[in-house]
């Protein structure tokens, strides 16, 4: 946060436009000026000059002066959307400015845990031994339970990525339907809840908002997960799509957890499509397994420019695609997620190139491709501002959507999906492409899929 905004802006605005800003009005103005100067790299002085010429605030009186200034700033802050439609002030999220955190921990190139905590019940588990073997200097501490540890620990956001490992016994959250988001079409996905937390540090990661402890939680009781799935399987009478990777990266720590080998041998004979979703190239354990047609290894993709600025610690694009090629060669199915797609200057050039790079490396058809534009709960934005002050992605054209999440406006999402889907279709007519967390209107552009069941059937039928 630039201090000059705090110190002088109020006085300058009040002097130039001859009125007094109340506290809420000033907060809105300060936030808009801050975001404009951040995303467009222009000074406060230039913004005030712009207001002098464009706002017509001098022709207004009382609070209308404030609205004239605010509307003018909104146009400058959201140039694309304001050229397209009138912006409803209610849909703009103007949170209080947050100073960046001091001594913020973030991901390192190679994950090196410093302390491993294990719940008493997991003593002697293979996970503890694996970590000990790989990191002989690791401090190992027994705790009565993670719940008690969290109660006694004062969590600081700056310590979110402290390299701690918690080995636990999971007793409740074994699997659940993906909650998707309200007012939007669900694809019928199920989450196999194996772990929470990630050694990578993506600026947009929603886990930042749900974490109340530093570190990564890894369950040691896989057999209980399998027992619970056996019970669940008897109740469902259709094939489903299920995977880890919602609250963790499925493979980032696989060389330490060996989860993938155990999951593949359990799920290979089940009537489900089991997906391991990653931004890593940790595929050795998978390559050591016999391929199975219902096991899908998938990669989230973004242009290298976005990986460099927003996906700290994750493998580069070339490494991800190289890993995908090896996995495809070994006989497993592969899939890709263009998610989150970020709208920025020259986005078309970069995403078109990404599609080209994908098809130059691996051969279609794939199990599926998903497309999802950047979206998040509002609470994530101040966290990102504190942890990633250089990131610009939340200063894009994001508004409060129908599900109360920050999203690009519909017209822009439509353009993005149509273009990327069009580029994909030039190479590949067979891979089913679906949208993640989108509404019925946007889905209409993608074909005749109107319900969760339609989408589920479309994805499963295209994977014989
Ligand atoms: S890879 Fe996924 S889970 Fe890990 S930090 Fe990035 S978004 Fe979060």
CSV table of C-alpha atoms and ligand atoms in Angstrom, one decimal:
chain,number,residue,atom,x,y,z
A,1,UNK,CA,0.0,0.0,0.0
A,2,UNK,CA,1.5,3.3,-1.0
A,3,UNK,CA,1.5,5.7,1.9
A,4,UNK,CA,1.0,8.9,-0.1
A,5,UNK,CA,-2.5,7.7,-0.8
A,6,UNK,CA,-3.3,7.7,2.9
A,7,UNK,CA,-1.6,11.0,3.7
A,8,UNK,CA,-2.6,13.4,1.0
A,9,UNK,CA,-5.5,12.1,-1.1
A,10,UNK,CA,-8.4,13.2,1.1
A,11,UNK,CA,-7.1,16.7,1.4
A,12,UNK,CA,-6.4,17.0,-2.3
A,13,UNK,CA,-9.8,15.8,-3.3
A,14,UNK,CA,-11.5,18.0,-0.7
A,15,UNK,CA,-9.5,21.0,-1.9
A,16,UNK,CA,-9.9,20.5,-5.6
A,17,UNK,CA,-13.6,19.7,-5.5
A,18,UNK,CA,-14.5,21.9,-2.5
A,19,UNK,CA,-16.4,19.5,-0.3
A,20,UNK,CA,-15.9,17.2,2.7
A,21,UNK,CA,-15.7,13.4,2.3
A,22,UNK,CA,-17.1,11.4,5.1
A,23,UNK,CA,-15.2,8.3,6.3
A,24,UNK,CA,-17.1,5.8,4.1
A,25,UNK,CA,-16.9,8.0,1.0
A,26,UNK,CA,-13.2,8.4,1.6
A,27,UNK,CA,-12.7,4.7,1.9
A,28,UNK,CA,-14.4,4.1,-1.5
A,29,UNK,CA,-12.4,6.8,-3.2
A,30,UNK,CA,-9.1,5.7,-1.6
A,31,UNK,CA,-9.7,2.1,-2.7
A,32,UNK,CA,-10.6,3.0,-6.2
A,33,UNK,CA,-7.6,5.3,-6.6
A,34,UNK,CA,-5.3,2.6,-5.1
A,35,UNK,CA,-6.6,-0.1,-7.5
A,36,UNK,CA,-6.3,2.2,-10.5
A,37,UNK,CA,-2.8,3.3,-9.7
A,38,UNK,CA,-1.8,-0.4,-8.9
A,39,UNK,CA,-3.2,-1.9,-12.1
A,40,UNK,CA,-2.4,1.0,-14.5
A,41,UNK,CA,0.7,2.2,-12.8
A,42,UNK,CA,-0.4,5.8,-12.8
A,43,UNK,CA,0.1,8.4,-10.1
A,44,UNK,CA,-2.6,9.9,-7.8
A,45,UNK,CA,-1.9,13.3,-9.4
A,46,UNK,CA,-2.8,11.9,-12.8
A,47,UNK,CA,-5.9,10.4,-11.4
A,48,UNK,CA,-7.0,13.7,-9.9
A,49,UNK,CA,-6.3,15.4,-13.2
A,50,UNK,CA,-8.5,12.8,-14.9
A,51,UNK,CA,-11.3,13.5,-12.4
A,52,UNK,CA,-11.0,17.3,-13.0
A,53,UNK,CA,-11.6,16.8,-16.7
A,54,UNK,CA,-14.0,13.8,-16.7
A,55,UNK,CA,-16.1,13.7,-13.5
A,56,UNK,CA,-18.1,16.9,-13.8
A,57,UNK,CA,-18.1,16.9,-9.9
A,58,UNK,CA,-17.7,20.7,-10.0
A,59,UNK,CA,-21.2,20.9,-11.5
A,60,UNK,CA,-22.7,18.9,-8.6
A,61,UNK,CA,-23.5,19.8,-5.0
A,62,UNK,CA,-23.5,17.9,-1.7
A,63,UNK,CA,-23.2,14.1,-1.9
A,64,UNK,CA,-23.7,14.2,-5.7
A,65,UNK,CA,-20.2,15.5,-5.9
A,66,UNK,CA,-19.0,12.2,-4.3
A,67,UNK,CA,-21.1,10.1,-6.7
A,68,UNK,CA,-19.8,12.0,-9.7
A,69,UNK,CA,-16.2,11.3,-8.5
A,70,UNK,CA,-17.0,7.7,-7.7
A,71,UNK,CA,-18.7,6.9,-11.0
A,72,UNK,CA,-15.8,8.5,-12.9
A,73,UNK,CA,-13.3,6.4,-11.0
A,74,UNK,CA,-15.4,3.3,-11.6
A,75,UNK,CA,-15.1,3.9,-15.3
A,76,UNK,CA,-11.4,4.3,-15.1
A,77,UNK,CA,-11.1,1.2,-12.9
A,78,UNK,CA,-13.3,-1.0,-15.0
A,79,UNK,CA,-12.7,0.3,-18.6
A,80,UNK,CA,-13.8,-2.9,-20.4
A,81,UNK,CA,-17.1,-3.4,-18.5
A,82,UNK,CA,-18.0,0.3,-18.5
A,83,UNK,CA,-17.6,0.4,-22.2
A,84,UNK,CA,-20.0,-2.5,-22.5
A,85,UNK,CA,-22.8,-1.6,-20.0
A,86,UNK,CA,-23.7,0.5,-17.0
A,87,UNK,CA,-22.0,-0.7,-13.9
A,88,UNK,CA,-24.2,-1.2,-10.8
A,89,UNK,CA,-22.3,0.3,-7.9
A,90,UNK,CA,-23.7,-2.4,-5.6
A,91,UNK,CA,-21.7,-5.1,-7.5
A,92,UNK,CA,-18.4,-3.5,-6.9
A,93,UNK,CA,-16.4,-4.8,-3.9
A,94,UNK,CA,-14.5,-2.0,-2.3
A,95,UNK,CA,-12.8,-3.5,0.8
A,96,UNK,CA,-10.6,-1.6,3.2
A,97,UNK,CA,-7.0,-1.2,2.2
A,98,UNK,CA,-4.7,-3.8,3.8
A,99,UNK,CA,-1.0,-3.4,4.4
A,100,UNK,CA,1.2,-6.3,3.1
A,101,UNK,CA,2.3,-8.7,5.8
A,102,UNK,CA,5.7,-8.5,7.2
A,103,UNK,CA,7.8,-11.7,7.3
A,104,UNK,CA,5.3,-13.6,5.1
A,105,UNK,CA,6.2,-17.3,4.5
A,106,UNK,CA,5.8,-18.4,0.9
A,107,UNK,CA,6.5,-21.6,-1.1
A,108,UNK,CA,10.1,-22.5,-1.8
A,109,UNK,CA,11.2,-24.2,-5.0
A,110,UNK,CA,11.6,-27.5,-3.1
A,111,UNK,CA,9.4,-28.3,-0.2
A,112,UNK,CA,11.4,-29.0,3.0
A,113,UNK,CA,9.3,-29.5,6.1
A,114,UNK,CA,10.9,-28.3,9.4
A,115,UNK,CA,8.6,-30.0,11.8
A,116,UNK,CA,6.3,-33.0,11.6
A,117,UNK,CA,3.5,-33.3,14.2
A,118,UNK,CA,1.7,-36.6,14.5
A,119,UNK,CA,-1.4,-37.5,16.4
A,120,UNK,CA,-0.9,-40.1,19.0
A,121,UNK,CA,-3.0,-42.6,17.1
A,122,UNK,CA,-0.8,-42.4,14.0
A,123,UNK,CA,2.4,-43.3,15.9
A,124,UNK,CA,4.4,-45.8,13.8
A,125,UNK,CA,2.6,-45.0,10.5
A,126,UNK,CA,4.5,-45.4,7.3
A,127,UNK,CA,4.0,-41.6,6.6
A,128,UNK,CA,6.1,-40.7,9.6
A,129,UNK,CA,8.8,-43.1,8.5
A,130,UNK,CA,8.8,-41.8,4.9
A,131,UNK,CA,9.2,-38.2,6.1
A,132,UNK,CA,11.9,-39.2,8.5
A,133,UNK,CA,13.8,-41.0,5.8
A,134,UNK,CA,13.7,-38.1,3.4
A,135,UNK,CA,14.4,-35.4,5.9
A,136,UNK,CA,16.8,-36.7,8.6
A,137,UNK,CA,16.9,-33.3,10.4
A,138,UNK,CA,13.1,-33.0,10.6
A,139,UNK,CA,11.8,-32.3,14.1
A,140,UNK,CA,9.1,-34.8,15.1
A,141,UNK,CA,6.6,-34.0,17.8
A,142,UNK,CA,3.7,-36.0,19.1
A,143,UNK,CA,0.4,-34.1,19.7
A,144,UNK,CA,-2.8,-35.4,21.3
A,145,UNK,CA,-4.8,-34.3,18.4
A,146,UNK,CA,-4.8,-31.6,15.6
A,147,UNK,CA,-7.9,-30.1,17.1
A,148,UNK,CA,-6.1,-29.5,20.5
A,149,UNK,CA,-3.0,-28.3,18.8
A,150,UNK,CA,-5.0,-25.7,16.8
A,151,UNK,CA,-6.8,-24.6,20.0
A,152,UNK,CA,-3.5,-23.9,21.8
A,153,UNK,CA,-1.8,-22.2,18.8
A,154,UNK,CA,-2.2,-18.6,17.9
A,155,UNK,CA,-2.4,-18.7,14.1
A,156,UNK,CA,-1.0,-15.9,12.1
A,157,UNK,CA,-1.7,-15.4,8.4
A,158,UNK,CA,1.9,-14.7,7.7
A,159,UNK,CA,2.7,-18.2,8.9
A,160,UNK,CA,0.2,-20.0,6.7
A,161,UNK,CA,3.0,-21.5,4.6
A,162,UNK,CA,5.3,-22.5,7.4
A,163,UNK,CA,6.5,-25.9,6.3
A,164,UNK,CA,4.8,-28.0,8.9
A,165,UNK,CA,3.3,-31.5,8.4
A,166,UNK,CA,0.5,-32.9,10.5
A,167,UNK,CA,-0.1,-36.7,10.3
A,168,UNK,CA,-3.6,-37.3,11.5
A,169,UNK,CA,-6.3,-39.9,11.7
A,170,UNK,CA,-9.4,-38.7,9.8
A,171,UNK,CA,-12.6,-39.7,11.4
A,172,UNK,CA,-15.4,-37.7,9.6
A,173,UNK,CA,-14.8,-36.0,6.3
A,174,UNK,CA,-14.0,-39.0,4.0
A,175,UNK,CA,-15.9,-38.1,0.9
A,176,UNK,CA,-18.4,-35.5,-0.1
A,177,UNK,CA,-20.1,-34.0,-3.1
A,178,UNK,CA,-18.4,-31.0,-4.6
A,179,UNK,CA,-20.4,-28.0,-3.3
A,180,UNK,CA,-19.9,-26.1,-6.5
A,181,UNK,CA,-21.5,-22.7,-5.9
A,182,UNK,CA,-25.1,-21.5,-5.6
A,183,UNK,CA,-27.1,-20.5,-8.6
A,184,UNK,CA,-24.6,-22.4,-10.8
A,185,UNK,CA,-24.6,-25.8,-12.6
A,186,UNK,CA,-22.9,-28.6,-10.7
A,187,UNK,CA,-21.1,-31.2,-12.7
A,188,UNK,CA,-21.7,-34.0,-10.2
A,189,UNK,CA,-18.1,-34.3,-9.0
A,190,UNK,CA,-17.2,-36.1,-5.7
A,191,UNK,CA,-14.3,-35.2,-3.4
A,192,UNK,CA,-12.2,-37.9,-1.8
A,193,UNK,CA,-10.9,-35.7,1.0
A,194,UNK,CA,-7.4,-37.0,1.4
A,195,UNK,CA,-5.5,-34.2,3.0
A,196,UNK,CA,-5.6,-30.4,3.3
A,197,UNK,CA,-3.0,-27.9,2.4
A,198,UNK,CA,-0.3,-27.7,-0.3
A,199,UNK,CA,3.4,-27.0,-0.6
A,200,UNK,CA,2.7,-24.7,-3.5
A,201,UNK,CA,1.4,-21.1,-3.0
A,202,UNK,CA,-0.9,-19.9,-5.7
A,203,UNK,CA,-2.0,-16.3,-5.1
A,204,UNK,CA,-5.6,-17.2,-5.9
A,205,UNK,CA,-5.8,-20.4,-3.8
A,206,UNK,CA,-9.0,-20.5,-1.9
A,207,UNK,CA,-7.5,-22.7,0.8
A,208,UNK,CA,-5.9,-19.5,2.2
A,209,UNK,CA,-9.3,-18.5,3.4
A,210,UNK,CA,-10.3,-21.7,5.1
A,211,UNK,CA,-7.0,-22.4,7.0
A,212,UNK,CA,-6.7,-21.9,10.7
A,213,UNK,CA,-3.3,-23.5,11.1
A,214,UNK,CA,0.0,-23.4,9.3
A,215,UNK,CA,1.1,-26.6,7.4
A,216,UNK,CA,-0.3,-29.5,5.5
A,217,UNK,CA,-2.6,-32.2,7.0
A,218,UNK,CA,-2.1,-35.8,5.8
A,219,UNK,CA,-4.3,-38.6,7.0
A,220,UNK,CA,-2.5,-41.9,7.8
A,221,UNK,CA,-5.7,-44.1,7.9
A,222,UNK,CA,-6.3,-44.7,4.2
A,223,UNK,CA,-7.9,-48.0,5.0
A,224,UNK,CA,-10.7,-46.1,6.7
A,225,UNK,CA,-11.2,-44.0,3.6
A,226,UNK,CA,-11.5,-47.2,1.5
A,227,UNK,CA,-13.9,-48.8,4.1
A,228,UNK,CA,-16.1,-45.7,3.9
A,229,UNK,CA,-16.0,-45.8,0.1
A,230,UNK,CA,-17.0,-49.4,0.0
A,231,UNK,CA,-20.1,-48.5,2.0
A,232,UNK,CA,-20.8,-45.5,-0.2
A,233,UNK,CA,-20.4,-47.5,-3.4
A,234,UNK,CA,-23.2,-49.8,-2.4
A,235,UNK,CA,-25.6,-46.8,-2.2
A,236,UNK,CA,-24.8,-45.2,-5.6
A,237,UNK,CA,-26.1,-47.0,-8.6
A,238,UNK,CA,-24.2,-45.1,-11.3
A,239,UNK,CA,-20.6,-44.4,-12.2
A,240,UNK,CA,-19.4,-41.1,-10.7
A,241,UNK,CA,-16.4,-38.9,-11.1
A,242,UNK,CA,-14.4,-38.5,-7.9
A,243,UNK,CA,-10.9,-37.2,-7.0
A,244,UNK,CA,-8.5,-35.8,-4.5
A,245,UNK,CA,-7.1,-32.3,-5.4
A,246,UNK,CA,-9.9,-30.1,-4.1
A,247,UNK,CA,-8.2,-29.2,-0.8
A,248,UNK,CA,-4.6,-30.2,-1.7
A,249,UNK,CA,-2.5,-30.9,-4.8
A,250,UNK,CA,-3.0,-34.6,-5.6
A,251,UNK,CA,0.7,-35.3,-6.5
A,252,UNK,CA,2.9,-32.5,-5.1
A,253,UNK,CA,3.9,-34.7,-2.1
A,254,UNK,CA,3.3,-38.1,-3.7
A,255,UNK,CA,7.0,-39.0,-3.5
A,256,UNK,CA,6.5,-38.7,0.3
A,257,UNK,CA,3.0,-40.0,0.9
A,258,UNK,CA,2.8,-42.8,-1.7
A,259,UNK,CA,-0.9,-42.1,-1.8
A,260,UNK,CA,-1.3,-42.4,-5.6
A,261,UNK,CA,-0.1,-46.0,-5.7
A,262,UNK,CA,-2.6,-47.0,-3.0
A,263,UNK,CA,-5.4,-45.1,-4.6
A,264,UNK,CA,-4.8,-46.5,-8.0
A,265,UNK,CA,-4.7,-50.1,-6.8
A,266,UNK,CA,-7.9,-49.5,-4.8
A,267,UNK,CA,-9.9,-47.7,-7.5
A,268,UNK,CA,-8.8,-49.5,-10.6
A,269,UNK,CA,-11.6,-52.1,-10.3
A,270,UNK,CA,-14.3,-49.7,-9.1
A,271,UNK,CA,-17.1,-48.4,-11.3
A,272,UNK,CA,-15.9,-44.8,-10.9
A,273,UNK,CA,-13.5,-42.4,-12.7
A,274,UNK,CA,-10.9,-41.5,-10.2
A,275,UNK,CA,-8.9,-38.3,-10.8
A,276,UNK,CA,-5.6,-37.1,-9.5
A,277,UNK,CA,-5.3,-33.4,-10.2
A,278,UNK,CA,-2.0,-31.6,-10.0
A,279,UNK,CA,0.3,-28.7,-10.9
A,280,UNK,CA,3.4,-30.9,-10.3
A,281,UNK,CA,5.6,-33.3,-12.2
A,282,UNK,CA,5.8,-35.9,-9.4
A,283,UNK,CA,4.7,-38.9,-11.5
A,284,UNK,CA,7.2,-41.6,-10.6
A,285,UNK,CA,4.8,-43.5,-8.4
A,286,UNK,CA,2.1,-43.5,-11.1
A,287,UNK,CA,4.5,-44.7,-13.7
A,288,UNK,CA,5.4,-47.7,-11.5
A,289,UNK,CA,1.7,-48.8,-11.6
A,290,UNK,CA,-0.1,-50.7,-14.2
A,291,UNK,CA,-2.4,-48.3,-16.1
A,292,UNK,CA,-6.1,-48.5,-15.7
A,293,UNK,CA,-8.7,-46.9,-18.0
A,294,UNK,CA,-10.7,-45.4,-15.1
A,295,UNK,CA,-7.8,-43.6,-13.5
A,296,UNK,CA,-7.3,-40.1,-14.8
A,297,UNK,CA,-4.3,-37.9,-14.1
A,298,UNK,CA,-4.9,-34.3,-14.8
A,299,UNK,CA,-3.1,-31.0,-14.9
A,300,UNK,CA,-4.2,-27.5,-14.3
A,301,UNK,CA,-2.8,-25.2,-17.0
A,302,UNK,CA,-2.0,-21.6,-17.3
A,303,UNK,CA,0.3,-19.6,-19.5
A,304,UNK,CA,3.9,-19.6,-18.1
A,305,UNK,CA,3.5,-15.8,-17.5
A,306,UNK,CA,0.7,-16.5,-15.0
A,307,UNK,CA,2.6,-19.5,-13.5
A,308,UNK,CA,5.6,-17.2,-12.9
A,309,UNK,CA,3.6,-14.5,-11.2
A,310,UNK,CA,0.8,-16.4,-9.5
A,311,UNK,CA,1.7,-20.1,-8.9
A,312,UNK,CA,4.7,-20.1,-6.6
A,313,UNK,CA,6.5,-23.4,-6.2
A,314,UNK,CA,4.4,-25.2,-8.8
A,315,UNK,CA,6.0,-26.9,-11.8
A,316,UNK,CA,6.4,-24.9,-15.0
A,317,UNK,CA,4.1,-25.4,-18.0
A,318,UNK,CA,6.7,-27.4,-20.0
A,319,UNK,CA,7.3,-29.7,-17.0
A,320,UNK,CA,3.6,-30.3,-16.6
A,321,UNK,CA,3.1,-31.1,-20.2
A,322,UNK,CA,6.2,-33.3,-20.3
A,323,UNK,CA,4.8,-35.2,-17.3
A,324,UNK,CA,1.4,-35.5,-19.0
A,325,UNK,CA,3.1,-36.9,-22.1
A,326,UNK,CA,4.8,-39.6,-20.1
A,327,UNK,CA,1.7,-40.5,-18.3
A,328,UNK,CA,-0.3,-40.8,-21.5
A,329,UNK,CA,2.4,-43.0,-23.0
A,330,UNK,CA,2.2,-45.3,-20.0
A,331,UNK,CA,-1.5,-45.9,-20.8
A,332,UNK,CA,-3.3,-43.8,-18.2
A,333,UNK,CA,-6.0,-41.3,-19.3
A,334,UNK,CA,-5.1,-37.7,-18.9
A,335,UNK,CA,-7.2,-34.5,-18.5
A,336,UNK,CA,-6.6,-30.8,-18.3
A,337,UNK,CA,-8.1,-27.9,-16.4
A,338,UNK,CA,-7.8,-24.4,-17.7
A,339,UNK,CA,-8.5,-23.0,-14.3
A,340,UNK,CA,-8.4,-20.2,-13.2
A,341,UNK,CA,-8.4,-18.5,-16.5
A,342,UNK,CA,-7.2,-15.0,-15.9
A,343,UNK,CA,-8.2,-12.0,-18.1
A,344,UNK,CA,-5.3,-9.7,-18.6
A,345,UNK,CA,-3.7,-7.6,-21.4
A,346,UNK,CA,-3.0,-9.8,-24.4
A,347,UNK,CA,-4.8,-12.8,-22.7
A,348,UNK,CA,-5.9,-14.1,-26.1
A,349,UNK,CA,-2.4,-14.4,-27.4
A,350,UNK,CA,-1.2,-16.2,-24.3
A,351,UNK,CA,-4.1,-18.6,-24.0
A,352,UNK,CA,-4.2,-19.4,-27.7
A,353,UNK,CA,-0.5,-20.2,-27.4
A,354,UNK,CA,-1.2,-22.4,-24.4
A,355,UNK,CA,-3.8,-24.4,-26.4
A,356,UNK,CA,-1.1,-24.8,-29.2
A,357,UNK,CA,1.5,-25.9,-26.7
A,358,UNK,CA,-0.9,-28.5,-25.2
A,359,UNK,CA,-1.7,-30.1,-28.5
A,360,UNK,CA,1.9,-30.0,-29.7
A,361,UNK,CA,2.9,-32.1,-26.7
A,362,UNK,CA,0.0,-34.6,-26.1
A,363,UNK,CA,-2.4,-36.4,-28.4
A,364,UNK,CA,-6.2,-36.0,-28.0
A,365,UNK,CA,-8.7,-37.2,-27.0
A,366,UNK,CA,-8.3,-36.6,-23.3
A,367,UNK,CA,-10.8,-37.7,-20.6
A,368,UNK,CA,-12.0,-34.1,-20.3
A,369,UNK,CA,-11.0,-30.5,-20.3
A,370,UNK,CA,-12.6,-28.0,-17.9
A,371,UNK,CA,-12.7,-24.2,-18.3
A,372,UNK,CA,-13.2,-21.9,-15.3
A,373,UNK,CA,-12.5,-18.2,-15.1
A,374,UNK,CA,-11.1,-16.6,-11.9
A,375,UNK,CA,-13.6,-16.5,-9.1
A,376,UNK,CA,-13.4,-16.3,-5.3
A,377,UNK,CA,-15.2,-15.4,-2.2
A,378,UNK,CA,-14.8,-11.8,-1.3
A,379,UNK,CA,-12.9,-12.7,1.9
A,380,UNK,CA,-10.0,-14.0,-0.2
A,381,UNK,CA,-9.2,-10.6,-1.8
A,382,UNK,CA,-7.9,-8.9,1.4
A,383,UNK,CA,-5.9,-12.1,2.2
A,384,UNK,CA,-4.3,-12.0,-1.2
A,385,UNK,CA,-3.5,-8.3,-0.9
A,386,UNK,CA,-1.7,-9.0,2.4
A,387,UNK,CA,0.2,-12.1,1.2
A,388,UNK,CA,0.8,-11.1,-2.5
A,389,UNK,CA,1.0,-7.3,-2.7
A,390,UNK,CA,2.5,-7.5,-6.2
A,391,UNK,CA,-0.3,-9.6,-7.6
A,392,UNK,CA,-2.7,-7.7,-9.9
A,393,UNK,CA,-5.3,-10.4,-10.5
A,394,UNK,CA,-7.9,-9.1,-8.0
A,395,UNK,CA,-7.6,-5.7,-9.7
A,396,UNK,CA,-9.1,-7.2,-12.9
A,397,UNK,CA,-12.7,-6.6,-14.0
A,398,UNK,CA,-14.2,-8.6,-11.1
A,399,UNK,CA,-17.7,-7.9,-9.7
A,400,UNK,CA,-19.9,-9.5,-7.1
A,401,UNK,CA,-21.8,-12.2,-9.0
A,402,UNK,CA,-25.1,-13.9,-8.4
A,403,UNK,CA,-23.4,-16.4,-6.1
A,404,UNK,CA,-21.8,-13.4,-4.2
A,405,UNK,CA,-18.4,-14.4,-5.4
A,406,UNK,CA,-16.1,-12.1,-7.3
A,407,UNK,CA,-16.2,-12.9,-11.0
A,408,UNK,CA,-15.7,-11.4,-14.4
A,409,UNK,CA,-19.0,-10.1,-15.9
A,410,UNK,CA,-21.0,-12.6,-18.0
A,411,UNK,CA,-20.3,-11.0,-21.3
A,412,UNK,CA,-16.5,-11.3,-20.7
A,413,UNK,CA,-16.8,-14.9,-19.4
A,414,UNK,CA,-18.8,-15.8,-22.5
A,415,UNK,CA,-16.1,-14.3,-24.8
A,416,UNK,CA,-13.3,-16.1,-22.9
A,417,UNK,CA,-15.1,-19.5,-23.0
A,418,UNK,CA,-16.1,-19.2,-26.6
A,419,UNK,CA,-12.6,-18.3,-27.7
A,420,UNK,CA,-10.8,-21.0,-25.7
A,421,UNK,CA,-13.3,-23.7,-26.6
A,422,UNK,CA,-13.0,-22.6,-30.3
A,423,UNK,CA,-9.2,-22.9,-30.2
A,424,UNK,CA,-9.5,-26.4,-28.5
A,425,UNK,CA,-12.0,-27.6,-31.1
A,426,UNK,CA,-9.7,-26.8,-34.0
A,427,UNK,CA,-7.3,-29.5,-32.7
A,428,UNK,CA,-9.8,-31.8,-31.0
A,429,UNK,CA,-13.4,-32.6,-31.6
A,430,UNK,CA,-13.7,-35.5,-29.3
A,431,UNK,CA,-12.6,-34.5,-25.8
A,432,UNK,CA,-15.6,-33.4,-23.7
A,433,UNK,CA,-15.1,-29.8,-22.6
A,434,UNK,CA,-17.1,-28.6,-19.6
A,435,UNK,CA,-17.3,-25.4,-17.5
A,436,UNK,CA,-16.5,-25.3,-13.8
A,437,UNK,CA,-18.9,-23.3,-11.6
A,438,UNK,CA,-20.9,-21.6,-14.3
A,439,UNK,CA,-24.5,-20.7,-14.7
A,440,UNK,CA,-27.2,-22.0,-17.0
A,441,UNK,CA,-26.9,-19.0,-19.3
A,442,UNK,CA,-23.3,-19.5,-20.0
A,443,UNK,CA,-23.7,-23.3,-20.3
A,444,UNK,CA,-26.2,-22.6,-23.1
A,445,UNK,CA,-23.4,-21.4,-25.3
A,446,UNK,CA,-21.6,-24.8,-24.8
A,447,UNK,CA,-24.4,-27.0,-26.0
A,448,UNK,CA,-27.6,-28.6,-24.8
A,449,UNK,CA,-26.6,-29.4,-21.3
A,450,UNK,CA,-29.1,-28.0,-18.8
A,451,UNK,CA,-28.8,-30.1,-15.6
A,452,UNK,CA,-26.2,-31.7,-13.4
A,453,UNK,CA,-27.3,-35.1,-14.7
A,454,UNK,CA,-26.8,-33.9,-18.3
A,455,UNK,CA,-23.3,-32.8,-17.6
A,456,UNK,CA,-22.4,-35.9,-15.6
A,457,UNK,CA,-23.7,-38.2,-18.4
A,458,UNK,CA,-21.9,-36.2,-21.1
A,459,UNK,CA,-18.5,-36.5,-19.3
A,460,UNK,CA,-19.0,-40.2,-18.4
A,461,UNK,CA,-20.4,-41.4,-21.7
A,462,UNK,CA,-17.5,-39.8,-23.5
A,463,UNK,CA,-15.1,-42.0,-21.5
A,464,UNK,CA,-16.0,-45.6,-22.5
B,1,LIG,S1,-1.8,-26.0,-6.4
B,1,LIG,FE1,-4.0,-25.9,-5.8
B,1,LIG,S2,-4.1,-26.3,-3.6
B,1,LIG,FE2,-1.9,-25.8,-4.1
B,1,LIG,S3,-1.7,-23.6,-3.7
B,1,LIG,FE3,-2.2,-23.9,-5.9
B,1,LIG,S4,-4.5,-23.7,-6.0
B,1,LIG,FE4,-3.9,-24.1,-3.8
